PDB file of C-alpha atoms in Angstrom:
ATOM      1  CA  MET P   1      -0.205  -0.060  -0.066  1.00 83.00           C
ATOM      2  CA  SER P   2       1.287   3.451  -1.062  1.00 95.00           C
ATOM      3  CA  SER P   3       0.688   6.167   1.963  1.00 97.00           C
ATOM      4  CA  SER P   4      -1.164   8.344  -0.380  1.00 97.00           C
ATOM      5  CA  ASP P   5      -3.508   4.978  -0.814  1.00 97.00           C
ATOM      6  CA  ILE P   6      -2.836   4.756   2.911  1.00 98.00           C
ATOM      7  CA  PHE P   7      -4.044   8.365   3.984  1.00 98.00           C
ATOM      8  CA  ILE P   8      -7.232   8.421   1.270  1.00 98.00           C
ATOM      9  CA  GLY P   9      -8.056   4.930   2.480  1.00 98.00           C
ATOM     10  CA  GLU P  10      -8.115   6.145   5.934  1.00 98.00           C
ATOM     11  CA  THR P  11      -9.678   9.795   5.691  1.00 98.00           C
ATOM     12  CA  ILE P  12     -12.794   8.306   3.452  1.00 98.00           C
ATOM     13  CA  GLY P  13     -13.388   5.093   5.795  1.00 98.00           C
ATOM     14  CA  THR P  14     -12.998   6.888   9.018  1.00 98.00           C
ATOM     15  CA  ALA P  15     -15.093   9.972   7.052  1.00 98.00           C
ATOM     16  CA  VAL P  16     -18.022   7.224   6.735  1.00 98.00           C
ATOM     17  CA  LEU P  17     -17.642   5.751  10.352  1.00 98.00           C
ATOM     18  CA  ILE P  18     -18.358   8.903  12.017  1.00 98.00           C
ATOM     19  CA  LEU P  19     -20.960  10.506   9.604  1.00 98.00           C
ATOM     20  CA  LEU P  20     -22.665   6.515  10.084  1.00 98.00           C
ATOM     21  CA  GLY P  21     -21.706   6.332  13.640  1.00 98.00           C
ATOM     22  CA  GLY P  22     -22.590  10.446  14.974  1.00 98.00           C
ATOM     23  CA  GLY P  23     -25.596  10.096  12.510  1.00 98.00           C
ATOM     24  CA  VAL P  24     -27.238   7.913  15.081  1.00 98.00           C
ATOM     25  CA  CYS P  25     -26.704   9.630  17.937  1.00 97.00           C
ATOM     26  CA  ALA P  26     -28.114  12.947  15.954  1.00 97.00           C
ATOM     27  CA  ALA P  27     -30.834  10.475  15.166  1.00 97.00           C
ATOM     28  CA  VAL P  28     -31.647   9.380  18.821  1.00 96.00           C
ATOM     29  CA  THR P  29     -31.499  12.847  20.331  1.00 93.00           C
ATOM     30  CA  LEU P  30     -32.549  15.476  18.208  1.00 93.00           C
ATOM     31  CA  LYS P  31     -35.544  16.280  19.163  1.00 88.00           C
ATOM     32  CA  ALA P  32     -37.120  16.696  15.208  1.00 90.00           C
ATOM     33  CA  SER P  33     -35.577  13.689  14.535  1.00 93.00           C
ATOM     34  CA  LYS P  34     -37.973  10.649  13.647  1.00 95.00           C
ATOM     35  CA  ALA P  35     -35.628   8.529  14.985  1.00 95.00           C
ATOM     36  CA  ARG P  36     -35.639  10.240  18.294  1.00 93.00           C
ATOM     37  CA  ASN P  37     -35.614   8.251  21.781  1.00 92.00           C
ATOM     38  CA  ALA P  38     -34.721   5.346  19.880  1.00 95.00           C
ATOM     39  CA  GLY P  39     -32.423   4.291  22.691  1.00 95.00           C
ATOM     40  CA  TRP P  40     -28.740   2.752  23.587  1.00 97.00           C
ATOM     41  CA  LEU P  41     -29.425  -0.757  21.365  1.00 97.00           C
ATOM     42  CA  ALA P  42     -30.585   1.443  18.306  1.00 98.00           C
ATOM     43  CA  ILE P  43     -27.263   3.609  19.239  1.00 97.00           C
ATOM     44  CA  ALA P  44     -25.279   0.399  19.759  1.00 98.00           C
ATOM     45  CA  PHE P  45     -25.609  -1.000  16.417  1.00 98.00           C
ATOM     46  CA  GLY P  46     -25.964   1.770  14.623  1.00 98.00           C
ATOM     47  CA  TRP P  47     -22.654   2.438  15.486  1.00 98.00           C
ATOM     48  CA  GLY P  48     -21.563  -1.540  14.769  1.00 98.00           C
ATOM     49  CA  PHE P  49     -22.908  -1.415  10.884  1.00 98.00           C
ATOM     50  CA  ALA P  50     -21.125   1.694  10.738  1.00 98.00           C
ATOM     51  CA  VAL P  51     -17.778  -0.252  11.352  1.00 98.00           C
ATOM     52  CA  MET P  52     -18.628  -2.529   9.087  1.00 97.00           C
ATOM     53  CA  THR P  53     -19.854  -0.094   5.844  1.00 97.00           C
ATOM     54  CA  ALA P  54     -16.679   1.484   6.835  1.00 98.00           C
ATOM     55  CA  VAL P  55     -14.177  -0.890   6.597  1.00 96.00           C
ATOM     56  CA  TYR P  56     -15.656  -2.654   3.727  1.00 96.00           C
ATOM     57  CA  ILE P  57     -15.054   0.771   1.617  1.00 97.00           C
ATOM     58  CA  SER P  58     -11.690   1.644   2.860  1.00 97.00           C
ATOM     59  CA  ALA P  59     -10.428  -2.048   3.416  1.00 95.00           C
ATOM     60  CA  PRO P  60      -9.066  -1.889  -0.390  1.00 94.00           C
ATOM     61  CA  LEU P  61      -6.969   1.058   0.132  1.00 96.00           C
ATOM     62  CA  SER P  62      -5.779   1.100   3.431  1.00 96.00           C
ATOM     63  CA  GLY P  63      -6.875  -2.310   5.324  1.00 95.00           C
ATOM     64  CA  ALA P  64      -9.321  -0.398   7.260  1.00 96.00           C
ATOM     65  CA  HIS P  65      -7.711   0.589  10.500  1.00 97.00           C
ATOM     66  CA  LEU P  66      -9.952   3.613  11.108  1.00 98.00           C
ATOM     67  CA  ASN P  67      -8.576   3.474  14.062  1.00 98.00           C
ATOM     68  CA  PRO P  68      -5.454   4.714  16.169  1.00 98.00           C
ATOM     69  CA  ALA P  69      -5.313   2.194  18.715  1.00 98.00           C
ATOM     70  CA  VAL P  70      -5.390  -0.546  15.681  1.00 98.00           C
ATOM     71  CA  THR P  71      -2.878   0.751  13.943  1.00 98.00           C
ATOM     72  CA  LEU P  72      -0.450   1.304  17.020  1.00 98.00           C
ATOM     73  CA  ALA P  73      -1.364  -2.174  17.859  1.00 98.00           C
ATOM     74  CA  LEU P  74      -0.571  -3.141  14.756  1.00 97.00           C
ATOM     75  CA  ALA P  75       2.337  -1.679  14.966  1.00 97.00           C
ATOM     76  CA  ILE P  76       3.367  -2.954  18.203  1.00 97.00           C
ATOM     77  CA  LYS P  77       2.863  -6.459  16.490  1.00 95.00           C
ATOM     78  CA  ASP P  78       4.291  -6.611  13.902  1.00 91.00           C
ATOM     79  CA  GLY P  79       7.082  -3.638  14.610  1.00 90.00           C
ATOM     80  CA  GLY P  80       6.374  -1.525  11.180  1.00 88.00           C
ATOM     81  CA  TRP P  81       6.115   1.980  12.237  1.00 95.00           C
ATOM     82  CA  ASP P  82       6.884   4.132   8.954  1.00 95.00           C
ATOM     83  CA  ASN P  83       3.135   4.526   8.154  1.00 97.00           C
ATOM     84  CA  VAL P  84       1.949   4.898  11.601  1.00 98.00           C
ATOM     85  CA  PRO P  85       1.813   9.056  11.598  1.00 98.00           C
ATOM     86  CA  ILE P  86       0.009   8.203   7.783  1.00 98.00           C
ATOM     87  CA  TYR P  87      -2.665   6.524   9.567  1.00 98.00           C
ATOM     88  CA  TRP P  88      -3.477   8.600  12.113  1.00 98.00           C
ATOM     89  CA  ALA P  89      -3.579  11.952  10.127  1.00 98.00           C
ATOM     90  CA  GLY P  90      -5.937  10.269   7.714  1.00 98.00           C
ATOM     91  CA  GLN P  91      -7.943   9.098  10.545  1.00 98.00           C
ATOM     92  CA  LEU P  92      -8.268  12.445  12.588  1.00 98.00           C
ATOM     93  CA  LEU P  93      -9.073  14.083   9.432  1.00 98.00           C
ATOM     94  CA  GLY P  94     -11.662  12.021   8.105  1.00 98.00           C
ATOM     95  CA  ALA P  95     -12.978  12.017  11.695  1.00 98.00           C
ATOM     96  CA  MET P  96     -13.782  15.861  11.410  1.00 98.00           C
ATOM     97  CA  ILE P  97     -14.869  15.412   7.870  1.00 98.00           C
ATOM     98  CA  GLY P  98     -17.596  13.125   8.877  1.00 98.00           C
ATOM     99  CA  ALA P  99     -18.461  14.965  11.679  1.00 98.00           C
ATOM    100  CA  THR P 100     -19.091  17.796   9.866  1.00 98.00           C
ATOM    101  CA  LEU P 101     -21.120  15.855   7.559  1.00 98.00           C
ATOM    102  CA  VAL P 102     -23.279  14.976  10.577  1.00 98.00           C
ATOM    103  CA  TRP P 103     -24.261  18.615  11.006  1.00 97.00           C
ATOM    104  CA  VAL P 104     -24.855  19.074   7.287  1.00 98.00           C
ATOM    105  CA  ALA P 105     -27.209  15.767   7.379  1.00 98.00           C
ATOM    106  CA  TYR P 106     -29.167  16.885  10.379  1.00 97.00           C
ATOM    107  CA  TYR P 107     -28.901  20.988  10.182  1.00 95.00           C
ATOM    108  CA  GLY P 108     -32.584  21.532  10.655  1.00 94.00           C
ATOM    109  CA  GLN P 109     -32.810  19.250  13.729  1.00 93.00           C
ATOM    110  CA  PHE P 110     -29.903  20.793  15.007  1.00 93.00           C
ATOM    111  CA  GLN P 111     -31.226  24.332  15.030  1.00 90.00           C
ATOM    112  CA  ALA P 112     -34.791  23.346  16.186  1.00 89.00           C
ATOM    113  CA  HIS P 113     -33.131  21.669  18.960  1.00 87.00           C
ATOM    114  CA  LEU P 114     -31.118  24.083  20.371  1.00 82.00           C
ATOM    115  CA  THR P 115     -33.175  26.732  20.006  1.00 79.00           C
ATOM    116  CA  ASP P 116     -36.388  24.739  21.471  1.00 61.00           C
ATOM    117  CA  LYS P 117     -36.940  26.765  24.576  1.00 45.00           C
ATOM    118  CA  GLU P 118     -38.069  23.472  25.728  1.00 46.00           C
ATOM    119  CA  ILE P 119     -34.748  22.253  25.614  1.00 44.00           C
ATOM    120  CA  VAL P 120     -32.834  25.159  26.328  1.00 44.00           C
ATOM    121  CA  GLY P 121     -35.127  27.721  28.069  1.00 42.00           C
ATOM    122  CA  GLU P 122     -36.302  25.399  31.074  1.00 45.00           C
ATOM    123  CA  PRO P 123     -33.278  23.341  31.543  1.00 45.00           C
ATOM    124  CA  THR P 124     -33.093  20.337  33.532  1.00 46.00           C
ATOM    125  CA  ALA P 125     -31.241  19.763  36.680  1.00 49.00           C
ATOM    126  CA  LYS P 126     -28.638  17.233  34.574  1.00 51.00           C
ATOM    127  CA  ALA P 127     -28.437  19.361  32.028  1.00 49.00           C
ATOM    128  CA  VAL P 128     -27.162  22.869  34.489  1.00 45.00           C
ATOM    129  CA  GLU P 129     -25.052  19.828  35.810  1.00 53.00           C
ATOM    130  CA  ALA P 130     -24.005  19.053  32.294  1.00 48.00           C
ATOM    131  CA  GLU P 131     -23.384  22.806  31.487  1.00 46.00           C
ATOM    132  CA  GLU P 132     -21.584  23.219  34.519  1.00 44.00           C
ATOM    133  CA  LYS P 133     -19.207  20.926  33.570  1.00 49.00           C
ATOM    134  CA  GLY P 134     -18.809  22.142  30.142  1.00 45.00           C
ATOM    135  CA  ALA P 135     -21.101  19.588  28.007  1.00 49.00           C
ATOM    136  CA  GLY P 136     -23.721  21.250  26.203  1.00 53.00           C
ATOM    137  CA  PRO P 137     -26.644  19.415  25.077  1.00 74.00           C
ATOM    138  CA  VAL P 138     -25.523  18.228  22.173  1.00 92.00           C
ATOM    139  CA  LEU P 139     -21.823  17.309  22.769  1.00 94.00           C
ATOM    140  CA  GLY P 140     -23.133  13.770  23.215  1.00 94.00           C
ATOM    141  CA  ILE P 141     -23.508  13.590  18.886  1.00 96.00           C
ATOM    142  CA  PHE P 142     -19.932  14.459  18.064  1.00 97.00           C
ATOM    143  CA  SER P 143     -17.759  12.844  21.495  1.00 96.00           C
ATOM    144  CA  THR P 144     -17.945  10.908  24.709  1.00 97.00           C
ATOM    145  CA  GLY P 145     -18.483  11.942  28.411  1.00 95.00           C
ATOM    146  CA  PRO P 146     -19.057   9.766  31.260  1.00 96.00           C
ATOM    147  CA  GLU P 147     -21.959   8.986  33.495  1.00 94.00           C
ATOM    148  CA  VAL P 148     -19.904   9.232  36.534  1.00 96.00           C
ATOM    149  CA  ARG P 149     -16.325  11.725  36.272  1.00 96.00           C
ATOM    150  CA  ASN P 150     -14.177   9.472  37.989  1.00 97.00           C
ATOM    151  CA  VAL P 151     -11.098   9.700  36.232  1.00 97.00           C
ATOM    152  CA  VAL P 152      -9.704   6.055  36.884  1.00 98.00           C
ATOM    153  CA  GLN P 153     -12.476   4.516  36.338  1.00 98.00           C
ATOM    154  CA  ASN P 154     -13.647   6.064  33.326  1.00 98.00           C
ATOM    155  CA  LEU P 155      -9.752   5.453  31.912  1.00 98.00           C
ATOM    156  CA  ALA P 156      -9.700   1.639  33.012  1.00 98.00           C
ATOM    157  CA  THR P 157     -13.491   1.348  31.078  1.00 98.00           C
ATOM    158  CA  GLU P 158     -11.978   2.624  28.113  1.00 98.00           C
ATOM    159  CA  ILE P 159      -8.650   0.809  28.710  1.00 98.00           C
ATOM    160  CA  ILE P 160     -10.661  -2.573  29.091  1.00 98.00           C
ATOM    161  CA  GLY P 161     -13.231  -2.129  26.060  1.00 98.00           C
ATOM    162  CA  THR P 162     -10.247  -1.204  23.938  1.00 98.00           C
ATOM    163  CA  VAL P 163      -8.320  -4.326  25.205  1.00 98.00           C
ATOM    164  CA  VAL P 164     -11.183  -6.765  23.932  1.00 98.00           C
ATOM    165  CA  LEU P 165     -11.560  -4.907  20.834  1.00 98.00           C
ATOM    166  CA  ILE P 166      -7.987  -5.135  19.225  1.00 97.00           C
ATOM    167  CA  LEU P 167      -7.760  -8.615  20.703  1.00 97.00           C
ATOM    168  CA  ALA P 168     -11.162  -9.688  18.653  1.00 96.00           C
ATOM    169  CA  ILE P 169      -9.256  -7.901  15.954  1.00 96.00           C
ATOM    170  CA  LEU P 170      -5.394  -9.357  15.882  1.00 95.00           C
ATOM    171  CA  THR P 171      -6.856 -13.180  16.749  1.00 94.00           C
ATOM    172  CA  GLN P 172     -10.431 -12.979  14.231  1.00 92.00           C
ATOM    173  CA  GLY P 173     -10.117  -9.662  11.764  1.00 84.00           C
ATOM    174  CA  LEU P 174      -7.037  -9.532  10.217  1.00 89.00           C
ATOM    175  CA  ASN P 175      -6.370 -10.169   5.854  1.00 85.00           C
ATOM    176  CA  ASP P 176      -3.868 -12.674   4.969  1.00 80.00           C
ATOM    177  CA  LYS P 177      -1.365 -10.119   4.936  1.00 83.00           C
ATOM    178  CA  GLY P 178      -2.070  -9.383   8.864  1.00 82.00           C
ATOM    179  CA  ASN P 179      -1.979  -5.585   8.261  1.00 83.00           C
ATOM    180  CA  GLY P 180      -5.683  -4.569   7.965  1.00 86.00           C
ATOM    181  CA  LEU P 181      -9.097  -5.714   8.268  1.00 87.00           C
ATOM    182  CA  GLY P 182     -10.293  -8.732   5.735  1.00 84.00           C
ATOM    183  CA  VAL P 183     -13.361  -9.287   4.682  1.00 83.00           C
ATOM    184  CA  LEU P 184     -14.929 -11.875   7.335  1.00 89.00           C
ATOM    185  CA  GLY P 185     -12.994  -9.532  10.028  1.00 91.00           C
ATOM    186  CA  ALA P 186     -15.232  -6.570   9.234  1.00 93.00           C
ATOM    187  CA  LEU P 187     -18.274  -8.698  10.106  1.00 94.00           C
ATOM    188  CA  ILE P 188     -16.621  -9.939  13.412  1.00 95.00           C
ATOM    189  CA  THR P 189     -15.296  -6.478  14.308  1.00 96.00           C
ATOM    190  CA  SER P 190     -18.553  -5.178  13.735  1.00 97.00           C
ATOM    191  CA  PHE P 191     -20.549  -7.320  16.066  1.00 97.00           C
ATOM    192  CA  VAL P 192     -17.852  -7.241  18.640  1.00 98.00           C
ATOM    193  CA  VAL P 193     -18.370  -3.604  18.606  1.00 98.00           C
ATOM    194  CA  VAL P 194     -22.534  -4.063  19.139  1.00 98.00           C
ATOM    195  CA  ALA P 195     -21.169  -6.114  22.084  1.00 98.00           C
ATOM    196  CA  ILE P 196     -18.379  -3.545  23.437  1.00 98.00           C
ATOM    197  CA  GLY P 197     -21.387  -0.829  23.198  1.00 98.00           C
ATOM    198  CA  LEU P 198     -23.902  -3.160  25.219  1.00 98.00           C
ATOM    199  CA  SER P 199     -22.013  -4.223  27.857  1.00 98.00           C
ATOM    200  CA  LEU P 200     -19.305  -2.007  28.087  1.00 98.00           C
ATOM    201  CA  GLY P 201     -20.640   1.350  26.732  1.00 98.00           C
ATOM    202  CA  GLY P 202     -22.638   2.926  29.582  1.00 97.00           C
ATOM    203  CA  PRO P 203     -20.129   4.289  31.938  1.00 97.00           C
ATOM    204  CA  THR P 204     -18.563   6.258  29.314  1.00 97.00           C
ATOM    205  CA  GLY P 205     -19.996   6.025  25.904  1.00 96.00           C
ATOM    206  CA  TYR P 206     -17.250   3.744  24.732  1.00 97.00           C
ATOM    207  CA  ALA P 207     -15.105   5.848  22.760  1.00 98.00           C
ATOM    208  CA  ILE P 208     -12.717   2.984  22.223  1.00 98.00           C
ATOM    209  CA  ASN P 209     -11.372   5.077  19.403  1.00 98.00           C
ATOM    210  CA  PRO P 210      -8.924   8.300  19.985  1.00 98.00           C
ATOM    211  CA  ALA P 211     -10.209   9.672  16.590  1.00 98.00           C
ATOM    212  CA  ARG P 212     -13.722   8.691  17.131  1.00 97.00           C
ATOM    213  CA  ASP P 213     -13.994  11.106  19.825  1.00 98.00           C
ATOM    214  CA  LEU P 214     -11.104  13.516  19.180  1.00 98.00           C
ATOM    215  CA  GLY P 215     -11.866  14.867  15.634  1.00 98.00           C
ATOM    216  CA  PRO P 216     -15.955  15.562  16.546  1.00 98.00           C
ATOM    217  CA  ARG P 217     -15.233  17.180  19.671  1.00 98.00           C
ATOM    218  CA  ILE P 218     -12.821  19.390  17.675  1.00 98.00           C
ATOM    219  CA  VAL P 219     -15.324  19.879  14.754  1.00 98.00           C
ATOM    220  CA  HIS P 220     -18.597  20.492  17.724  1.00 97.00           C
ATOM    221  CA  ALA P 221     -15.985  23.210  19.314  1.00 96.00           C
ATOM    222  CA  LEU P 222     -15.322  24.316  15.564  1.00 97.00           C
ATOM    223  CA  LEU P 223     -18.978  24.928  14.626  1.00 96.00           C
ATOM    224  CA  PRO P 224     -21.503  27.757  15.313  1.00 91.00           C
ATOM    225  CA  LEU P 225     -24.253  25.929  17.189  1.00 89.00           C
ATOM    226  CA  PRO P 226     -26.488  27.956  19.120  1.00 83.00           C
ATOM    227  CA  ASN P 227     -26.542  26.987  22.615  1.00 81.00           C
ATOM    228  CA  LYS P 228     -23.820  24.363  22.171  1.00 85.00           C
ATOM    229  CA  GLY P 229     -22.305  24.880  25.428  1.00 86.00           C
ATOM    230  CA  GLY P 230     -18.800  23.688  25.905  1.00 90.00           C
ATOM    231  CA  SER P 231     -16.636  21.008  24.637  1.00 94.00           C
ATOM    232  CA  ASP P 232     -15.560  19.119  27.816  1.00 95.00           C
ATOM    233  CA  TRP P 233     -11.881  19.160  27.301  1.00 96.00           C
ATOM    234  CA  SER P 234     -11.018  18.570  30.589  1.00 96.00           C
ATOM    235  CA  TYR P 235     -12.429  15.362  29.536  1.00 97.00           C
ATOM    236  CA  ALA P 236     -11.513  14.805  26.454  1.00 97.00           C
ATOM    237  CA  TRP P 237      -7.764  13.346  27.311  1.00 98.00           C
ATOM    238  CA  ILE P 238      -9.654   9.642  28.267  1.00 98.00           C
ATOM    239  CA  PRO P 239     -10.801   8.729  25.288  1.00 98.00           C
ATOM    240  CA  VAL P 240      -7.462   9.475  23.567  1.00 98.00           C
ATOM    241  CA  VAL P 241      -5.298   7.845  26.028  1.00 98.00           C
ATOM    242  CA  GLY P 242      -7.199   5.380  27.479  1.00 98.00           C
ATOM    243  CA  PRO P 243      -7.605   3.233  23.884  1.00 98.00           C
ATOM    244  CA  LEU P 244      -4.235   3.820  23.359  1.00 98.00           C
ATOM    245  CA  ILE P 245      -2.994   2.356  25.910  1.00 98.00           C
ATOM    246  CA  GLY P 246      -5.799  -0.484  25.380  1.00 98.00           C
ATOM    247  CA  GLY P 247      -4.432  -1.211  22.421  1.00 98.00           C
ATOM    248  CA  ALA P 248      -0.713  -1.321  23.408  1.00 98.00           C
ATOM    249  CA  ILE P 249      -1.787  -3.778  26.086  1.00 98.00           C
ATOM    250  CA  ALA P 250      -3.619  -5.972  23.713  1.00 98.00           C
ATOM    251  CA  ALA P 251      -0.705  -6.354  21.025  1.00 98.00           C
ATOM    252  CA  GLY P 252       1.433  -7.082  24.076  1.00 97.00           C
ATOM    253  CA  LEU P 253      -0.841  -9.748  25.197  1.00 97.00           C
ATOM    254  CA  TYR P 254      -1.463 -10.792  21.753  1.00 96.00           C
ATOM    255  CA  ASN P 255       2.623 -11.235  21.276  1.00 95.00           C
ATOM    256  CA  VAL P 256       2.406 -13.402  24.418  1.00 96.00           C
ATOM    257  CA  ALA P 257       0.211 -15.723  23.995  1.00 96.00           C
ATOM    258  CA  PHE P 258      -1.263 -15.867  20.509  1.00 91.00           C
ATOM    259  CA  ALA P 259       2.305 -14.914  18.348  1.00 80.00           C
TER     260      ALA P 259
END
């Protein structure tokens, strides 16, 4: 794979991942959406299918890492570090593009939701608490956040979820060359993401992907959304550092137990 193929593949694939994953969050969250209040099950399966779609699109070009933690784990597993910055750059750019496309697709719903007096005129106690912590009423569409703020627990949750994801990819999902997800691996990984969401997503919203959280959070900070609140930068390091630690641990476990 050439550097240009890697960058293009990761940019397009991660953009599709965030467009569909962020899209289901918007569909469930925004007041004027037909899917509003569809619930956590819809979000978990929406993200799983988003992963599957993005992998099938990008795999021929880049191997479909779509996640800096996956790229890090494969570099540790194989000792190949040359293309890591290219993968990470494409993933971050793609995540920002995908988040922007969610805003475009749901533009009217964002405007209706954030200017509705029922939403921002008389905020609930939970909304007031979220605002005090810097989290606006739509930040959850773009990035993750904890239900209970505990740095150790939140970090541990992201690490644990990512270890499960990366171990599944390394043991079940790689293509024959071992440098990305194969056809069957995409399906396996998508269901693993659903399982993580259903079983481990409750505490933090299961970022398990630094680009998935950081790129959209940057977009949230930049977009001209009315009454959007803060982007919760005090928490933002956890869904970046946690998955990277998890990816490194999973790669180490794989090299010890499976290689």
